[in-house]
Short mmCIF file of C-alpha atoms and ligand atoms in Angstrom, two decimals:
data_model
loop_
_atom_site.label_atom_id
_atom_site.label_comp_id
_atom_site.label_asym_id
_atom_site.label_seq_id
_atom_site.Cartn_x
_atom_site.Cartn_y
_atom_site.Cartn_z
CA UNK A 1 0.00 0.00 0.00
CA UNK A 2 1.14 3.50 -0.78
CA UNK A 3 0.18 6.58 1.21
CA UNK A 4 -0.31 10.14 -0.02
CA UNK A 5 -0.14 13.40 1.89
CA UNK A 6 -3.52 15.04 2.43
CA UNK A 7 -1.80 18.34 1.57
CA UNK A 8 -0.52 17.11 -1.77
CA UNK A 9 -1.80 14.00 -3.54
CA UNK A 10 1.36 13.84 -5.66
CA UNK A 11 3.50 13.20 -2.59
CA UNK A 12 3.34 9.39 -2.29
CA UNK A 13 5.36 7.17 0.06
CA UNK A 14 5.58 3.53 1.19
CA UNK A 15 4.08 2.25 4.46
CA UNK A 16 7.58 2.23 5.95
CA UNK A 17 8.19 5.88 5.09
CA UNK A 18 4.78 6.89 6.40
CA UNK A 19 5.55 5.14 9.70
CA UNK A 20 9.08 6.44 10.06
CA UNK A 21 8.22 10.03 9.04
CA UNK A 22 4.90 10.27 10.91
CA UNK A 23 3.87 13.44 9.10
CA UNK A 24 4.62 14.31 5.46
CA UNK A 25 7.28 17.01 4.94
CA UNK A 26 4.47 19.37 3.85
CA UNK A 27 2.83 18.69 7.28
CA UNK A 28 0.00 16.74 5.64
CA UNK A 29 -1.35 13.56 7.23
CA UNK A 30 -0.74 10.36 5.30
CA UNK A 31 -3.76 8.57 3.86
CA UNK A 32 -3.90 5.19 2.07
CA UNK A 33 -4.05 5.42 -1.70
CA UNK A 34 -7.00 3.05 -1.88
CA UNK A 35 -9.50 1.57 0.54
CA UNK A 36 -9.35 -2.23 0.63
CA UNK A 37 -12.62 -4.19 0.81
CA UNK A 38 -13.33 -7.06 3.20
CA UNK A 39 -14.26 -10.31 1.54
CA UNK A 40 -17.97 -11.09 2.14
CA UNK A 41 -17.12 -14.63 3.29
CA UNK A 42 -14.79 -13.16 5.89
CA UNK A 43 -17.56 -10.93 7.31
CA UNK A 44 -20.19 -13.70 7.15
CA UNK A 45 -18.04 -16.09 9.18
CA UNK A 46 -16.22 -13.59 11.38
CA UNK A 47 -17.53 -15.17 14.60
CA UNK A 48 -15.72 -18.40 13.71
CA UNK A 49 -12.32 -16.74 13.35
CA UNK A 50 -9.84 -16.05 16.07
CA UNK A 51 -9.02 -12.45 16.96
CA UNK A 52 -5.47 -12.55 15.63
CA UNK A 53 -6.59 -13.78 12.20
CA UNK A 54 -9.26 -11.07 12.07
CA UNK A 55 -6.70 -8.39 12.88
CA UNK A 56 -4.27 -9.79 10.31
CA UNK A 57 -6.93 -9.77 7.58
CA UNK A 58 -7.82 -6.16 8.40
CA UNK A 59 -4.33 -4.68 8.58
CA UNK A 60 -2.40 -6.75 6.01
CA UNK A 61 -3.55 -4.75 2.94
CA UNK A 62 -2.28 -1.55 4.58
CA UNK A 63 1.15 -3.05 5.20
CA UNK A 64 1.45 -4.95 1.92
CA UNK A 65 4.67 -6.89 1.51
CA UNK A 66 6.73 -4.44 3.58
CA UNK A 67 6.58 -6.65 6.67
CA UNK A 68 6.72 -10.45 6.13
CA UNK A 69 3.64 -12.41 7.22
CA UNK A 70 5.26 -14.18 10.19
CA UNK A 71 6.67 -10.91 11.51
CA UNK A 72 3.37 -9.05 11.08
CA UNK A 73 1.54 -11.87 12.87
CA UNK A 74 4.04 -11.63 15.72
CA UNK A 75 3.50 -7.86 16.00
CA UNK A 76 -0.28 -8.37 16.05
CA UNK A 77 -0.04 -11.08 18.73
CA UNK A 78 2.05 -8.68 20.82
CA UNK A 79 -0.45 -5.87 20.25
CA UNK A 80 -3.55 -7.90 21.13
CA UNK A 81 -2.24 -9.70 24.18
CA UNK A 82 -5.23 -8.69 26.33
CA UNK A 83 -9.04 -9.01 25.95
CA UNK A 84 -11.53 -6.52 24.42
CA UNK A 85 -14.81 -7.60 26.05
CA UNK A 86 -18.23 -6.21 25.20
CA UNK A 87 -20.20 -5.89 28.47
CA UNK A 88 -23.93 -5.33 28.75
CA UNK A 89 -24.67 -2.21 30.80
CA UNK A 90 -28.43 -1.79 30.37
CA UNK A 91 -31.10 -2.83 27.85
CA UNK A 92 -29.55 -2.50 24.43
CA UNK A 93 -26.53 -0.50 25.70
CA UNK A 94 -23.14 -2.18 25.70
CA UNK A 95 -19.67 -1.10 26.78
CA UNK A 96 -16.70 -2.09 24.63
CA UNK A 97 -13.95 -2.18 27.25
CA UNK A 98 -10.66 -1.02 25.83
CA UNK A 99 -8.83 -0.65 29.14
CA UNK A 100 -7.48 -4.12 29.73
CA UNK A 101 -4.02 -3.33 28.36
CA UNK A 102 -0.89 -2.50 30.36
CA UNK A 103 -1.61 1.23 30.79
CA UNK A 104 -5.40 0.87 31.20
CA UNK A 105 -6.41 2.92 28.14
CA UNK A 106 -7.04 2.12 24.47
CA UNK A 107 -3.88 3.87 23.27
CA UNK A 108 -1.95 0.69 24.18
CA UNK A 109 -3.06 -0.92 20.91
CA UNK A 110 -1.79 1.81 18.58
CA UNK A 111 1.41 2.35 20.57
CA UNK A 112 2.29 -1.36 20.66
CA UNK A 113 1.57 -1.86 16.97
CA UNK A 114 3.65 1.15 16.03
CA UNK A 115 6.53 0.03 18.28
CA UNK A 116 6.49 -3.37 16.55
CA UNK A 117 6.55 -1.82 13.06
CA UNK A 118 9.29 0.68 13.92
CA UNK A 119 11.37 -2.02 15.60
CA UNK A 120 11.09 -4.11 12.42
CA UNK A 121 11.93 -1.27 10.03
CA UNK A 122 15.00 -0.33 12.06
CA UNK A 123 16.33 -3.88 12.30
CA UNK A 124 19.34 -3.20 10.05
CA UNK A 125 20.12 0.29 11.26
CA UNK A 126 22.48 0.46 14.20
CA UNK A 127 22.09 4.20 14.92
CA UNK A 128 20.03 4.63 18.07
CA UNK A 129 16.75 6.45 17.49
CA UNK A 130 15.01 8.74 19.97
CA UNK A 131 11.23 8.68 20.13
CA UNK A 132 10.30 12.13 21.40
CA UNK A 133 6.75 12.68 22.57
CA UNK A 134 4.70 15.16 24.60
CA UNK A 135 1.79 13.84 26.64
CA UNK A 136 -1.20 15.22 28.49
CA UNK A 137 -1.54 11.84 30.20
CA UNK A 138 -2.50 8.68 28.33
CA UNK A 139 -0.24 8.83 25.28
CA UNK A 140 2.97 8.93 27.29
CA UNK A 141 2.23 5.79 29.30
CA UNK A 142 1.10 3.86 26.23
CA UNK A 143 4.17 4.88 24.22
CA UNK A 144 6.52 4.16 27.14
CA UNK A 145 5.10 0.65 27.61
CA UNK A 146 4.84 0.00 23.87
CA UNK A 147 8.50 0.85 23.26
CA UNK A 148 9.87 -0.50 26.54
CA UNK A 149 12.93 -2.67 25.80
CA UNK A 150 12.64 -2.26 22.00
CA UNK A 151 16.32 -2.52 20.96
CA UNK A 152 17.95 0.58 19.51
CA UNK A 153 15.13 2.88 20.64
CA UNK A 154 15.16 5.33 23.51
CA UNK A 155 11.96 7.10 24.51
CA UNK A 156 11.88 10.62 25.90
CA UNK A 157 8.50 11.79 27.21
CA UNK A 158 7.69 15.36 28.15
CA UNK A 159 4.82 15.81 30.58
CA UNK A 160 3.44 18.90 32.34
CA UNK A 161 4.34 18.89 36.04
CA UNK A 162 1.31 18.50 38.31
CA UNK A 163 -1.13 18.17 35.39
CA UNK A 164 -1.33 14.39 34.91
CA UNK A 165 -3.14 12.02 37.29
CA UNK A 166 -1.24 10.12 39.99
CA UNK A 167 -1.51 6.82 38.15
CA UNK A 168 -0.55 8.37 34.81
CA UNK A 169 2.58 9.86 36.37
CA UNK A 170 3.56 6.51 37.86
CA UNK A 171 3.13 4.85 34.46
CA UNK A 172 5.50 7.38 32.91
CA UNK A 173 8.15 7.61 35.56
CA UNK A 174 8.72 4.12 36.92
CA UNK A 175 9.76 2.00 33.93
CA UNK A 176 13.30 3.38 33.56
CA UNK A 177 15.47 1.31 31.17
CA UNK A 178 15.17 2.92 27.72
CA UNK A 179 12.42 5.29 28.94
CA UNK A 180 13.09 8.77 30.35
CA UNK A 181 10.40 11.11 31.65
CA UNK A 182 11.04 14.84 31.52
CA UNK A 183 8.84 16.73 33.98
CA UNK A 184 8.32 20.17 32.50
CA UNK A 185 7.41 23.19 34.62
CA UNK A 186 4.67 24.23 32.20
CA UNK A 187 1.47 23.11 30.48
CA UNK A 188 0.84 20.37 27.93
CA UNK A 189 0.90 23.03 25.19
CA UNK A 190 4.37 24.09 26.38
CA UNK A 191 5.56 20.47 26.17
CA UNK A 192 4.10 20.12 22.70
CA UNK A 193 5.74 23.35 21.56
CA UNK A 194 9.15 22.15 22.79
CA UNK A 195 8.75 18.84 20.92
CA UNK A 196 7.69 20.60 17.72
CA UNK A 197 10.68 22.94 17.95
CA UNK A 198 13.01 19.93 18.33
CA UNK A 199 11.65 18.41 15.11
CA UNK A 200 12.44 21.65 13.24
CA UNK A 201 15.96 21.99 14.71
CA UNK A 202 18.47 20.81 12.11
CA UNK A 203 21.41 21.21 14.50
CA UNK A 204 19.79 18.86 17.02
CA UNK A 205 18.80 16.38 14.30
CA UNK A 206 22.42 16.21 13.14
CA UNK A 207 23.23 15.09 16.66
CA UNK A 208 20.46 12.59 17.31
CA UNK A 209 18.01 10.73 15.12
CA UNK A 210 14.52 11.79 16.19
CA UNK A 211 11.17 10.21 15.47
CA UNK A 212 7.70 10.93 16.77
CA UNK A 213 5.10 8.54 18.15
CA UNK A 214 2.36 11.04 17.52
CA UNK A 215 -1.22 9.83 17.28
CA UNK A 216 -1.42 10.86 13.63
CA UNK A 217 1.10 8.14 12.68
CA UNK A 218 -0.62 5.60 10.38
CA UNK A 219 0.76 2.75 12.52
CA UNK A 220 -1.05 4.15 15.57
CA UNK A 221 -4.21 5.07 13.69
CA UNK A 222 -5.05 2.00 11.58
CA UNK A 223 -4.80 -0.84 14.15
CA UNK A 224 -7.65 0.84 16.05
CA UNK A 225 -9.91 -0.80 13.46
CA UNK A 226 -9.46 -4.00 15.48
CA UNK A 227 -11.77 -2.75 18.24
CA UNK A 228 -14.74 -2.46 15.92
CA UNK A 229 -14.14 -5.82 14.25
CA UNK A 230 -13.77 -7.61 17.58
CA UNK A 231 -16.92 -5.95 18.99
CA UNK A 232 -18.89 -6.80 15.85
CA UNK A 233 -17.71 -10.40 16.14
CA UNK A 234 -19.00 -10.62 19.73
CA UNK A 235 -22.41 -9.08 18.99
CA UNK A 236 -23.14 -10.44 15.52
CA UNK A 237 -25.21 -13.49 16.52
CA UNK A 238 -27.61 -11.51 18.71
CA UNK A 239 -27.34 -7.96 17.31
CA UNK A 240 -26.59 -7.67 13.61
CA UNK A 241 -27.34 -3.90 13.72
CA UNK A 242 -24.82 -1.94 15.75
CA UNK A 243 -24.07 1.73 16.26
CA UNK A 244 -20.89 2.90 17.98
CA UNK A 245 -20.47 5.97 20.16
CA UNK A 246 -16.83 6.98 20.40
CA UNK A 247 -15.57 9.49 22.98
CA UNK A 248 -13.45 11.65 20.72
CA UNK A 249 -10.60 14.11 21.10
CA UNK A 250 -8.19 13.91 18.19
CA UNK A 251 -10.69 11.68 16.30
CA UNK A 252 -8.15 8.95 15.51
CA UNK A 253 -10.11 6.14 17.14
CA UNK A 254 -13.44 6.95 15.47
CA UNK A 255 -11.71 7.54 12.15
CA UNK A 256 -10.30 4.00 12.31
CA UNK A 257 -13.82 2.67 12.93
CA UNK A 258 -15.11 4.63 9.96
CA UNK A 259 -12.30 3.16 7.85
CA UNK A 260 -13.40 -0.37 8.87
CA UNK A 261 -16.95 0.60 7.83
CA UNK A 262 -15.67 1.94 4.50
CA UNK A 263 -14.02 -1.46 3.99
CA UNK A 264 -17.40 -3.11 4.42
CA UNK A 265 -17.85 -3.82 8.13
CA UNK A 266 -21.62 -3.33 8.55
CA UNK A 267 -21.84 -0.58 11.15
CA UNK A 268 -25.17 1.26 10.99
CA UNK A 269 -23.99 4.60 12.40
CA UNK A 270 -21.25 6.40 14.33
CA UNK A 271 -21.68 8.92 17.13
CA UNK A 272 -18.72 11.18 17.88
CA UNK A 273 -19.19 12.21 21.51
CA UNK A 274 -17.13 15.13 22.73
CA UNK A 275 -16.80 17.22 25.87
CA UNK A 276 -17.27 21.00 25.60
CA UNK A 277 -14.45 21.09 23.05
CA UNK A 278 -17.12 20.90 20.39
CA UNK A 279 -15.53 21.91 17.08
CA UNK A 280 -16.86 18.80 15.31
CA UNK A 281 -20.44 18.86 16.70
CA UNK A 282 -20.65 22.50 15.55
CA UNK A 283 -19.18 21.62 12.16
CA UNK A 284 -21.73 18.83 11.65
CA UNK A 285 -24.52 21.39 12.11
CA UNK A 286 -23.09 24.38 10.27
CA UNK A 287 -20.48 23.04 7.87
CA UNK A 288 -18.07 25.61 9.34
CA UNK A 289 -14.87 24.35 10.94
CA UNK A 290 -14.06 26.95 13.59
CA UNK A 291 -11.86 25.75 16.47
CA UNK A 292 -11.97 27.76 19.70
CA UNK A 293 -9.34 27.73 22.45
CA UNK A 294 -9.17 24.25 24.08
CA UNK A 295 -10.93 24.14 27.47
CA UNK A 296 -9.92 21.86 30.37
CA UNK A 297 -12.52 19.21 31.33
CA UNK A 298 -12.93 16.03 33.41
CA UNK A 299 -12.35 13.96 30.24
CA UNK A 300 -8.99 15.61 29.70
CA UNK A 301 -7.67 13.18 27.06
CA UNK A 302 -10.30 14.77 24.81
CA UNK A 303 -9.44 18.41 25.48
CA UNK A 304 -8.64 19.03 21.84
CA UNK A 305 -9.95 22.04 19.95
CA UNK A 306 -8.57 21.23 16.50
CA UNK A 307 -8.72 17.44 16.06
CA UNK A 308 -5.97 16.43 13.64
CA UNK A 309 -7.63 13.27 12.34
CA UNK A 310 -10.84 14.97 11.26
CA UNK A 311 -9.34 15.68 7.81
CA UNK A 312 -9.00 11.92 7.38
CA UNK A 313 -12.71 11.46 8.11
CA UNK A 314 -13.57 14.15 5.55
CA UNK A 315 -11.33 12.37 3.04
CA UNK A 316 -13.25 9.11 3.60
CA UNK A 317 -16.40 10.98 2.52
CA UNK A 318 -14.77 12.89 -0.35
CA UNK A 319 -15.30 16.10 1.66
CA UNK A 320 -19.08 15.86 1.34
CA UNK A 321 -20.90 17.04 4.46
CA UNK A 322 -24.27 15.51 3.44
CA UNK A 323 -22.59 12.12 2.85
CA UNK A 324 -20.84 12.36 6.23
CA UNK A 325 -24.10 13.30 8.00
CA UNK A 326 -25.63 10.03 6.78
CA UNK A 327 -23.06 8.06 8.74
CA UNK A 328 -21.99 10.32 11.62
CA UNK A 329 -23.76 12.29 14.34
CA UNK A 330 -21.85 14.34 16.88
CA UNK A 331 -22.87 15.67 20.30
CA UNK A 332 -21.10 17.60 23.03
CA UNK A 333 -21.56 17.30 26.82
CA UNK A 334 -20.31 19.34 29.76
CA UNK A 335 -18.60 18.21 32.98
CA UNK A 336 -21.80 18.44 35.02
CA UNK A 337 -23.56 16.01 32.68
CA UNK A 338 -20.51 13.76 32.64
CA UNK A 339 -20.22 13.51 36.45
CA UNK A 340 -23.98 13.05 36.86
CA UNK A 341 -23.90 10.19 34.33
CA UNK A 342 -21.05 8.46 36.15
CA UNK A 343 -23.11 8.57 39.36
CA UNK A 344 -26.37 7.54 37.71
CA UNK A 345 -24.94 4.60 35.75
CA UNK A 346 -23.27 3.33 38.92
CA UNK A 347 -26.46 3.68 40.99
CA UNK A 348 -28.84 2.26 38.41
CA UNK A 349 -26.69 -0.35 36.65
CA UNK A 350 -23.71 -0.96 38.93
CA UNK A 351 -21.32 -0.10 36.10
CA UNK A 352 -18.38 2.22 36.81
CA UNK A 353 -17.63 4.62 33.97
CA UNK A 354 -14.57 6.78 33.55
CA UNK A 355 -15.27 10.38 32.42
CA UNK A 356 -14.43 9.60 28.75
CA UNK A 357 -16.68 6.55 28.68
CA UNK A 358 -19.39 8.65 30.36
CA UNK A 359 -19.29 11.12 27.46
CA UNK A 360 -19.59 8.16 25.07
CA UNK A 361 -22.53 6.80 27.04
CA UNK A 362 -24.29 10.18 26.93
CA UNK A 363 -23.85 10.44 23.16
CA UNK A 364 -25.19 6.94 22.64
CA UNK A 365 -28.21 7.58 24.84
CA UNK A 366 -29.04 10.80 23.02
CA UNK A 367 -28.71 9.20 19.60
CA UNK A 368 -30.86 6.18 20.49
CA UNK A 369 -33.56 8.50 21.88
CA UNK A 370 -33.53 10.86 18.92
CA UNK A 371 -33.37 8.26 16.18
CA UNK A 372 -35.95 6.02 17.93
CA UNK A 373 -34.28 2.95 16.56
CA UNK A 374 -35.46 -0.38 17.83
CA UNK A 375 -33.55 -3.61 17.61
CA UNK A 376 -30.26 -1.82 17.36
CA UNK A 377 -27.40 -2.52 19.77
CA UNK A 378 -25.67 0.61 20.96
CA UNK A 379 -22.01 0.25 21.88
CA UNK A 380 -20.01 2.98 23.58
CA UNK A 381 -16.25 2.69 23.81
CA UNK A 382 -15.00 2.66 27.40
CA UNK A 383 -11.59 4.09 26.52
CA UNK A 384 -9.94 4.10 29.95
CA UNK A 385 -10.22 2.35 33.29
CA UNK A 386 -11.95 4.61 35.87
CA UNK A 387 -8.98 4.30 38.24
CA UNK A 388 -6.89 6.38 35.81
CA UNK A 389 -9.12 9.36 36.55
CA UNK A 390 -9.99 8.52 40.16
CA UNK A 391 -8.50 11.85 41.35
CA UNK A 392 -11.36 13.78 39.73
CA UNK A 393 -14.22 11.25 40.03
CA UNK A 394 -17.38 12.44 41.87
CA UNK A 395 -16.90 12.19 45.66
CA UNK A 396 -19.68 9.58 45.98
CA UNK A 397 -17.75 7.19 43.70
CA UNK A 398 -14.21 7.70 44.99
CA UNK A 399 -14.15 4.70 47.34
CA UNK A 400 -16.06 2.46 44.90
CA UNK A 401 -13.44 2.51 42.17
CA UNK A 402 -11.53 -0.76 42.27
CA UNK A 403 -7.82 -0.68 41.48
CA UNK A 404 -6.84 -3.65 39.27
CA UNK A 405 -4.20 -5.86 40.87
CA UNK A 406 -1.77 -5.38 38.05
CA UNK A 407 -1.36 -1.67 38.75
CA UNK A 408 -1.44 -1.75 42.56
CA UNK A 409 2.30 -2.25 42.80
CA UNK A 410 2.89 0.86 40.65
CA UNK A 411 1.89 3.12 43.52
CA UNK A 412 4.83 1.82 45.56
CA UNK A 413 7.44 2.31 42.85
CA UNK A 414 9.69 5.32 43.04
CA UNK A 415 9.07 8.12 40.55
CA UNK A 416 12.14 8.97 38.47
CA UNK A 417 11.86 12.09 36.34
CA UNK A 418 14.22 14.79 35.14
CA UNK A 419 12.92 18.25 36.07
CA UNK A 420 13.28 20.83 33.32
CA UNK A 421 12.02 24.41 32.94
CA UNK A 422 9.61 25.37 30.18
CA UNK A 423 12.48 26.31 27.88
CA UNK A 424 13.45 24.72 24.58
CA UNK A 425 17.18 25.26 25.16
CA UNK A 426 16.99 23.18 28.33
CA UNK A 427 15.46 20.31 26.34
CA UNK A 428 18.05 20.64 23.60
CA UNK A 429 20.98 20.63 26.06
CA UNK A 430 19.54 17.59 27.79
CA UNK A 431 19.03 15.67 24.52
CA UNK A 432 22.55 16.43 23.31
CA UNK A 433 24.18 15.56 26.62
CA UNK A 434 22.32 12.27 27.22
C1 PLP B 1 -6.84 9.65 23.71
C2 PLP B 1 -8.12 9.34 24.43
C3 PLP B 1 -9.38 9.63 23.88
C4 PLP B 1 -9.54 10.34 22.55
O1 PLP B 1 -9.21 9.52 21.46
P1 PLP B 1 -8.98 10.14 20.01
O2 PLP B 1 -8.55 9.00 19.17
O3 PLP B 1 -7.89 11.17 20.19
O4 PLP B 1 -10.27 10.75 19.59
C5 PLP B 1 -10.52 9.24 24.56
N1 PLP B 1 -10.44 8.64 25.76
C6 PLP B 1 -9.24 8.36 26.35
C7 PLP B 1 -9.24 7.71 27.69
C8 PLP B 1 -8.05 8.68 25.71
O5 PLP B 1 -6.87 8.41 26.29
#
């Protein structure tokens, strides 16, 4: 498969180049040259296939012959080494739980798949490569765990001091080995600015080989299709009609689902549920794309005002708003509604939501009410384990959130981070000296 830049269709690269570069030199996102179609027999018998074969069938056309079959299967097995259960919450409402991975959020899948691809592509290159990434919380942990112990790769993560949750900080700062956490005295935007400056700094690049593990990388974006295929497989016998509500920030996850649908997976409708950062819900009404300043919310992994992957969704629909409206509805919810939903769903159904999942639940509920569909199964994506956001959960739920055994020990590990000021030169000196 070849990929073109969404800024310039003439700029075409291989899968390997798209993965290694992340973004095209013209700053365009890479997009596959054609959309593969699932074989009807594959979809008809999907419930009889194992998860790894399903994932291989879905991703193989996007990789082509650039990674040999055995190697790609190994990467997939590594990526999907935990379950993706669909749990009934109430009536026809189901939760697709994406938090059973090592860092308790769905970003584990994309990060692990990308780490596997990058590790393979760099197999004959002995120069060490530095993966440089800024995080507001979930990305950093997923990238750190995904790349942990990958030979020839060191990971440097910038995070804003005091602005990530306790558990998120532990996930970033306790692995050590080839992972270093830089604790920046600034905001997430400051961290992001420092990383962007590093990628434009030729003098630094002459000194160390930098790559990004940004969420726009095709190797992080595309494997997210697996969620939708695996959920469809679980529901197909009882619920052939499914709609998905996806709590959305940068719109990578939902865009992967819409790609699976474009390939033929029969998904009736998508709901993009956002917090008050509502650029897309407003666009779906007005056709005007007008980002405001990003606002902080309880579902902070979705505090994105200008979602980078939305251009990929538009591309899937040939930039036609009416065509997109047939397949996608988008709603926005505030923190008050989010917290009230977490409390209500716990009281009425005994199911503990995290704030992101709560936004997804709200969007699903609103869509099912408005569209008055019967016989449809509604699935919201529960994108993180509630314990990740326990610090800000409603007081009535605080002591009800259960910490999974596999992360309990993290709280006792010592945090190791390098403190740096919000200053690009400090980052540059550190990268050149270490
Ligand atoms: C990153 C993240 C999101 C948003 O996903 P996008 O693909 O950026 O839309 C939602 N929920 C959680 C918990 C996340 O970490």
